[in-house]
Amino acid sequence: MMFFNTLLKARSNTEYIIAASLDISSAYDSVWPDGVVYKTLQIGLSGPTARWIHEFLTNQTLQVRWYGKLSASFTSNRGVPQGCCISPYLFTIYLHDVFEIIPPGVTCLIYADDIFIICSDPSLQNKALKRLGYLRALGGNNWGANTVHLLRLVNACIRSICEFGAQVTGYAGSTSWRKLEVVHHNCLRFAAGLSRWTPIPVIFAETGEIRLRDRSLALSISFLLRHFTLGDNFSPFKKSNLCTLDGLRPSFKERFSGGTNWLNFLKDANVSIENFIPFVYPVELQQENTISIHMNDLPFQQSQIPYPTLCKLFDEYVNKEWNSSILIATDASKGEEGVSLAALNITYNRTLTLKLHPMNSVFTAEGCAILIAIERFIQEEDKSYILCSDSLSVLKSLESLHRKWPTISLQIGSAIIRAIPRSKAIKLVWVPAHVGITINEQADEAARAARISDVNIYPCISTEDLRKVIFRVQADQGRIQWESTKYFRSFTHLPKITKIQLLPRRKEILLTRLRTRSLPTKAILFKVGLESSPLCRQCGIVDSNDHLLLTCIVFEQLRNTLRPSLGIGALHYNWICTISTLNRRACSAVLLFLQSTNLF
């Protein structure tokens, strides 16, 4: 009833309502009995009642019924008993402290281990606008942070709010999206120091950002990729039969914002869902006595040692310490031709090379090489295996596996556990790359050769890499949209510029407005009603940014000083914008010209 009343109140006030249901894992079993007694005393229960609760929770006698038979009795001092009518009340008393940290305006409902939190807010737009005020203060024209840093603040504090829950907000109509995009556009404008008359496509081209709705679409597709990787055992989507191997069920595809685009993306990338590297639950390799990972504790793993000495140390270590072990080396390679890997069994002189889907990263390829080497080469129970790889990042990920780690790392951990019965011991060893260690050079050469060969592509692909590709594709599509706008011909320099200089805020804004042709000349001020005429008083022609920089007779003497500073005779607007961004001397000359006009 309380939730219903909150919902009606938010609806009448045209507010958004947010509700979260929390499920505590092993809730009753995790209760500390003495803590329950302490909190009963805090709320005013004392004397016989508190003593009875303490006796009730300690030395509980339990039995388990299985197929009609009872086990032997045993005692337990852990948690509150399941199925007892008083347990929900004791658990609620145990969680009573949670109400002290609930902020005003948030409703918290608790019954037993079911916790429900409700709050309402006028809108995401208002929250973002509030933070926009902070941004305006930080990014003042006369002083303030650099544009790069302000854009990071925008993305972290404001854009993240607008795109939160992208899988759900994709249902919103164009009107709702337009409200959020207005906030996003204002944020980008303040961060870059641009005026309100700067066209939106030009703002995106200058800042290198993409549209909020496009990012939301990419996040929706990324969400689906993650769930297809989790599979039937871990994904609620797969469990609820909303997805099929061919993609999405038609009814779900129509309702899900990323559905159709998801299928088009996979089709264009020539990717099959069946080839995703599946998620497996992380294992703990540290608890296995026969498994060890060496990354910096061996003599040849010290970076300060000269390369020839490293090679000698490695050879000596192999001959003395590992002479009775089977030696394996792996490597991977990526280039314009594609992605490939190689696994070499040095002891038995066996080589295995494969090509992977070109969207896979080097990290995934290195991990696949280790995975395949474990599955194909570790087969003798009475032998110890030394697996050498130059991928420090893959080996580091195996030190402490977590469910959020890349799926290829989780698969390697699972493969190592399966390989324990097939081996005496397994050592994973990092070897420095490109220092002349023979087995590493052999593996590298084999991987490079496989990359340009006609070997069939091994059908596996990492969804982590696919998710990165999605955002690159969205950025490419944004670039294509920019090139199709009417502004592109006048701003061909914008997408190609890599801004490397950190300047004082005022100077940075001057250069940014020069690049975007948004310096407040008479022509621009006339368009927004701040000037009575767009014409230059001295020249009698439209007073645009190009006119100011290239032809206005008032500033001809300043241009005569600018030309030798730039090392050029004829001035061109786009060229000046480019060179002033990449060359510090040219930047100083252009800034001196703009400041000497006494207009800005």
Tab-separated table of N, CA and C in Angstrom, residues 152-209:
chain	number	residue	atom	x	y	z
A	152	ARG	N	35.875	15.063	-19.657
A	152	ARG	CA	35.876	13.885	-18.789
A	152	ARG	C	34.846	14.038	-17.673
A	153	LEU	N	34.741	15.252	-17.130
A	153	LEU	CA	33.729	15.502	-16.105
A	153	LEU	C	32.323	15.324	-16.668
A	154	VAL	N	32.112	15.823	-17.878
A	154	VAL	CA	30.801	15.668	-18.523
A	154	VAL	C	30.446	14.199	-18.659
A	155	ASN	N	31.396	13.416	-19.148
A	155	ASN	CA	31.123	11.997	-19.381
A	155	ASN	C	30.912	11.238	-18.079
A	156	ALA	N	31.663	11.616	-17.038
A	156	ALA	CA	31.582	10.878	-15.780
A	156	ALA	C	30.375	11.282	-14.940
A	157	CYS	N	30.039	12.570	-14.925
A	157	CYS	CA	29.018	13.060	-13.993
A	157	CYS	C	27.659	13.320	-14.631
A	158	ILE	N	27.622	13.607	-15.919
A	158	ILE	CA	26.352	13.996	-16.543
A	158	ILE	C	25.906	12.980	-17.587
A	159	ARG	N	26.814	12.636	-18.502
A	159	ARG	CA	26.413	11.663	-19.525
A	159	ARG	C	26.055	10.324	-18.899
A	160	SER	N	26.778	9.936	-17.844
A	160	SER	CA	26.497	8.656	-17.197
A	160	SER	C	25.082	8.620	-16.618
A	161	ILE	N	24.572	9.770	-16.142
A	161	ILE	CA	23.194	9.829	-15.637
A	161	ILE	C	22.204	9.648	-16.782
A	162	CYS	N	22.465	10.339	-17.881
A	162	CYS	CA	21.524	10.313	-19.002
A	162	CYS	C	21.442	8.945	-19.664
A	163	GLU	N	22.545	8.192	-19.657
A	163	GLU	CA	22.527	6.903	-20.347
A	163	GLU	C	22.409	5.726	-19.388
A	164	PHE	N	22.157	6.002	-18.106
A	164	PHE	CA	21.978	4.909	-17.153
A	164	PHE	C	20.732	4.107	-17.526
A	165	GLY	N	20.856	2.788	-17.491
A	165	GLY	CA	19.724	1.937	-17.862
A	165	GLY	C	19.371	2.060	-19.323
A	166	ALA	N	20.393	2.144	-20.184
A	166	ALA	CA	20.143	2.338	-21.617
A	166	ALA	C	19.276	1.235	-22.203
A	167	GLN	N	19.337	0.029	-21.613
A	167	GLN	CA	18.541	-1.078	-22.122
A	167	GLN	C	17.047	-0.799	-21.964
A	168	VAL	N	16.696	0.045	-20.986
A	168	VAL	CA	15.292	0.370	-20.735
A	168	VAL	C	14.922	1.706	-21.371
A	169	THR	N	15.811	2.701	-21.268
A	169	THR	CA	15.492	4.025	-21.798
A	169	THR	C	15.391	4.024	-23.311
A	170	GLY	N	15.848	2.953	-23.946
A	170	GLY	CA	15.676	2.849	-25.390
A	170	GLY	C	14.221	2.839	-25.800
A	171	TYR	N	13.312	2.500	-24.855
A	171	TYR	CA	11.884	2.519	-25.145
A	171	TYR	C	11.357	3.941	-25.308
A	172	ALA	N	12.081	4.920	-24.772
A	172	ALA	CA	11.577	6.294	-24.755
A	172	ALA	C	11.410	6.822	-26.173
A	173	GLY	N	10.455	7.725	-26.335
A	173	GLY	CA	10.211	8.316	-27.641
A	173	GLY	C	11.183	9.433	-27.953
A	174	SER	N	11.052	9.978	-29.150
A	174	SER	CA	11.972	11.026	-29.607
A	174	SER	C	11.880	12.277	-28.743
A	175	THR	N	10.678	12.589	-28.256
A	175	THR	CA	10.514	13.796	-27.433
A	175	THR	C	11.315	13.701	-26.143
A	176	SER	N	11.252	12.549	-25.494
A	176	SER	CA	12.004	12.368	-24.249
A	176	SER	C	13.499	12.415	-24.505
A	177	TRP	N	13.932	11.795	-25.587
A	177	TRP	CA	15.354	11.809	-25.900
A	177	TRP	C	15.825	13.217	-26.205
A	178	ARG	N	14.973	14.008	-26.855
A	178	ARG	CA	15.361	15.365	-27.205
A	178	ARG	C	15.645	16.198	-25.955
A	179	LYS	N	14.876	15.968	-24.892
A	179	LYS	CA	15.100	16.717	-23.650
A	179	LYS	C	16.476	16.412	-23.069
A	180	LEU	N	16.845	15.123	-23.051
A	180	LEU	CA	18.155	14.758	-22.517
A	180	LEU	C	19.277	15.231	-23.432
A	181	GLU	N	19.038	15.185	-24.742
A	181	GLU	CA	20.090	15.597	-25.677
A	181	GLU	C	20.357	17.092	-25.587
A	182	VAL	N	19.335	17.881	-25.260
A	182	VAL	CA	19.553	19.320	-25.064
A	182	VAL	C	20.535	19.550	-23.921
A	183	VAL	N	20.362	18.806	-22.836
A	183	VAL	CA	21.285	18.914	-21.702
A	183	VAL	C	22.689	18.504	-22.124
A	184	HIS	N	22.791	17.388	-22.859
A	184	HIS	CA	24.100	16.901	-23.307
A	184	HIS	C	24.777	17.918	-24.218
A	185	HIS	N	24.013	18.526	-25.128
A	185	HIS	CA	24.587	19.523	-26.038
A	185	HIS	C	25.108	20.727	-25.263
A	186	ASN	N	24.342	21.185	-24.270
A	186	ASN	CA	24.793	22.322	-23.460
A	186	ASN	C	26.071	21.997	-22.695
A	187	CYS	N	26.156	20.763	-22.213
A	187	CYS	CA	27.373	20.348	-21.498
A	187	CYS	C	28.585	20.401	-22.416
A	188	LEU	N	28.443	19.859	-23.609
A	188	LEU	CA	29.559	19.878	-24.562
A	188	LEU	C	29.918	21.309	-24.942
A	189	ARG	N	28.908	22.154	-25.066
A	189	ARG	CA	29.163	23.549	-25.440
A	189	ARG	C	29.949	24.267	-24.339
A	190	PHE	N	29.559	24.063	-23.093
A	190	PHE	CA	30.278	24.700	-21.984
A	190	PHE	C	31.694	24.144	-21.863
A	191	ALA	N	31.839	22.833	-22.028
A	191	ALA	CA	33.161	22.222	-21.880
A	191	ALA	C	34.131	22.740	-22.929
A	192	ALA	N	33.644	22.924	-24.157
A	192	ALA	CA	34.518	23.387	-25.237
A	192	ALA	C	34.629	24.900	-25.287
A	193	GLY	N	33.791	25.619	-24.529
A	193	GLY	CA	33.831	27.075	-24.547
A	193	GLY	C	33.214	27.670	-25.787
A	194	LEU	N	32.232	26.988	-26.372
A	194	LEU	CA	31.604	27.445	-27.608
A	194	LEU	C	30.362	28.273	-27.315
A	195	SER	N	30.000	29.120	-28.259
A	195	SER	CA	28.836	29.986	-28.104
A	195	SER	C	27.562	29.234	-28.458
A	196	ARG	N	26.420	29.819	-28.096
A	196	ARG	CA	25.148	29.143	-28.319
A	196	ARG	C	24.763	29.101	-29.789
A	197	TRP	N	25.425	29.891	-30.626
A	197	TRP	CA	25.100	29.857	-32.056
A	197	TRP	C	25.928	28.817	-32.824
A	198	THR	N	26.780	28.088	-32.131
A	198	THR	CA	27.566	27.044	-32.800
A	198	THR	C	26.651	25.875	-33.166
A	199	PRO	N	26.618	25.432	-34.425
A	199	PRO	CA	25.749	24.315	-34.826
A	199	PRO	C	26.104	23.029	-34.079
A	200	ILE	N	25.083	22.224	-33.783
A	200	ILE	CA	25.276	20.987	-33.029
A	200	ILE	C	26.246	20.037	-33.731
A	201	PRO	N	26.130	19.786	-35.052
A	201	PRO	CA	27.097	18.884	-35.698
A	201	PRO	C	28.536	19.359	-35.554
A	202	VAL	N	28.739	20.672	-35.566
A	202	VAL	CA	30.093	21.218	-35.413
A	202	VAL	C	30.603	20.968	-33.991
A	203	ILE	N	29.724	21.065	-33.006
A	203	ILE	CA	30.123	20.790	-31.617
A	203	ILE	C	30.603	19.351	-31.482
A	204	PHE	N	29.856	18.405	-32.052
A	204	PHE	CA	30.253	17.001	-31.966
A	204	PHE	C	31.569	16.754	-32.704
A	205	ALA	N	31.751	17.409	-33.849
A	205	ALA	CA	32.995	17.224	-34.597
A	205	ALA	C	34.187	17.785	-33.833
A	206	GLU	N	34.002	18.902	-33.155
A	206	GLU	CA	35.095	19.530	-32.408
A	206	GLU	C	35.461	18.729	-31.165
A	207	THR	N	34.458	18.236	-30.443
A	207	THR	CA	34.724	17.524	-29.190
A	207	THR	C	35.034	16.048	-29.400
A	208	GLY	N	34.694	15.495	-30.569
A	208	GLY	CA	34.941	14.077	-30.814
A	208	GLY	C	33.960	13.159	-30.121
A	209	GLU	N	32.854	13.690	-29.614
A	209	GLU	CA	31.830	12.876	-28.949
A	209	GLU	C	30.816	12.373	-29.968
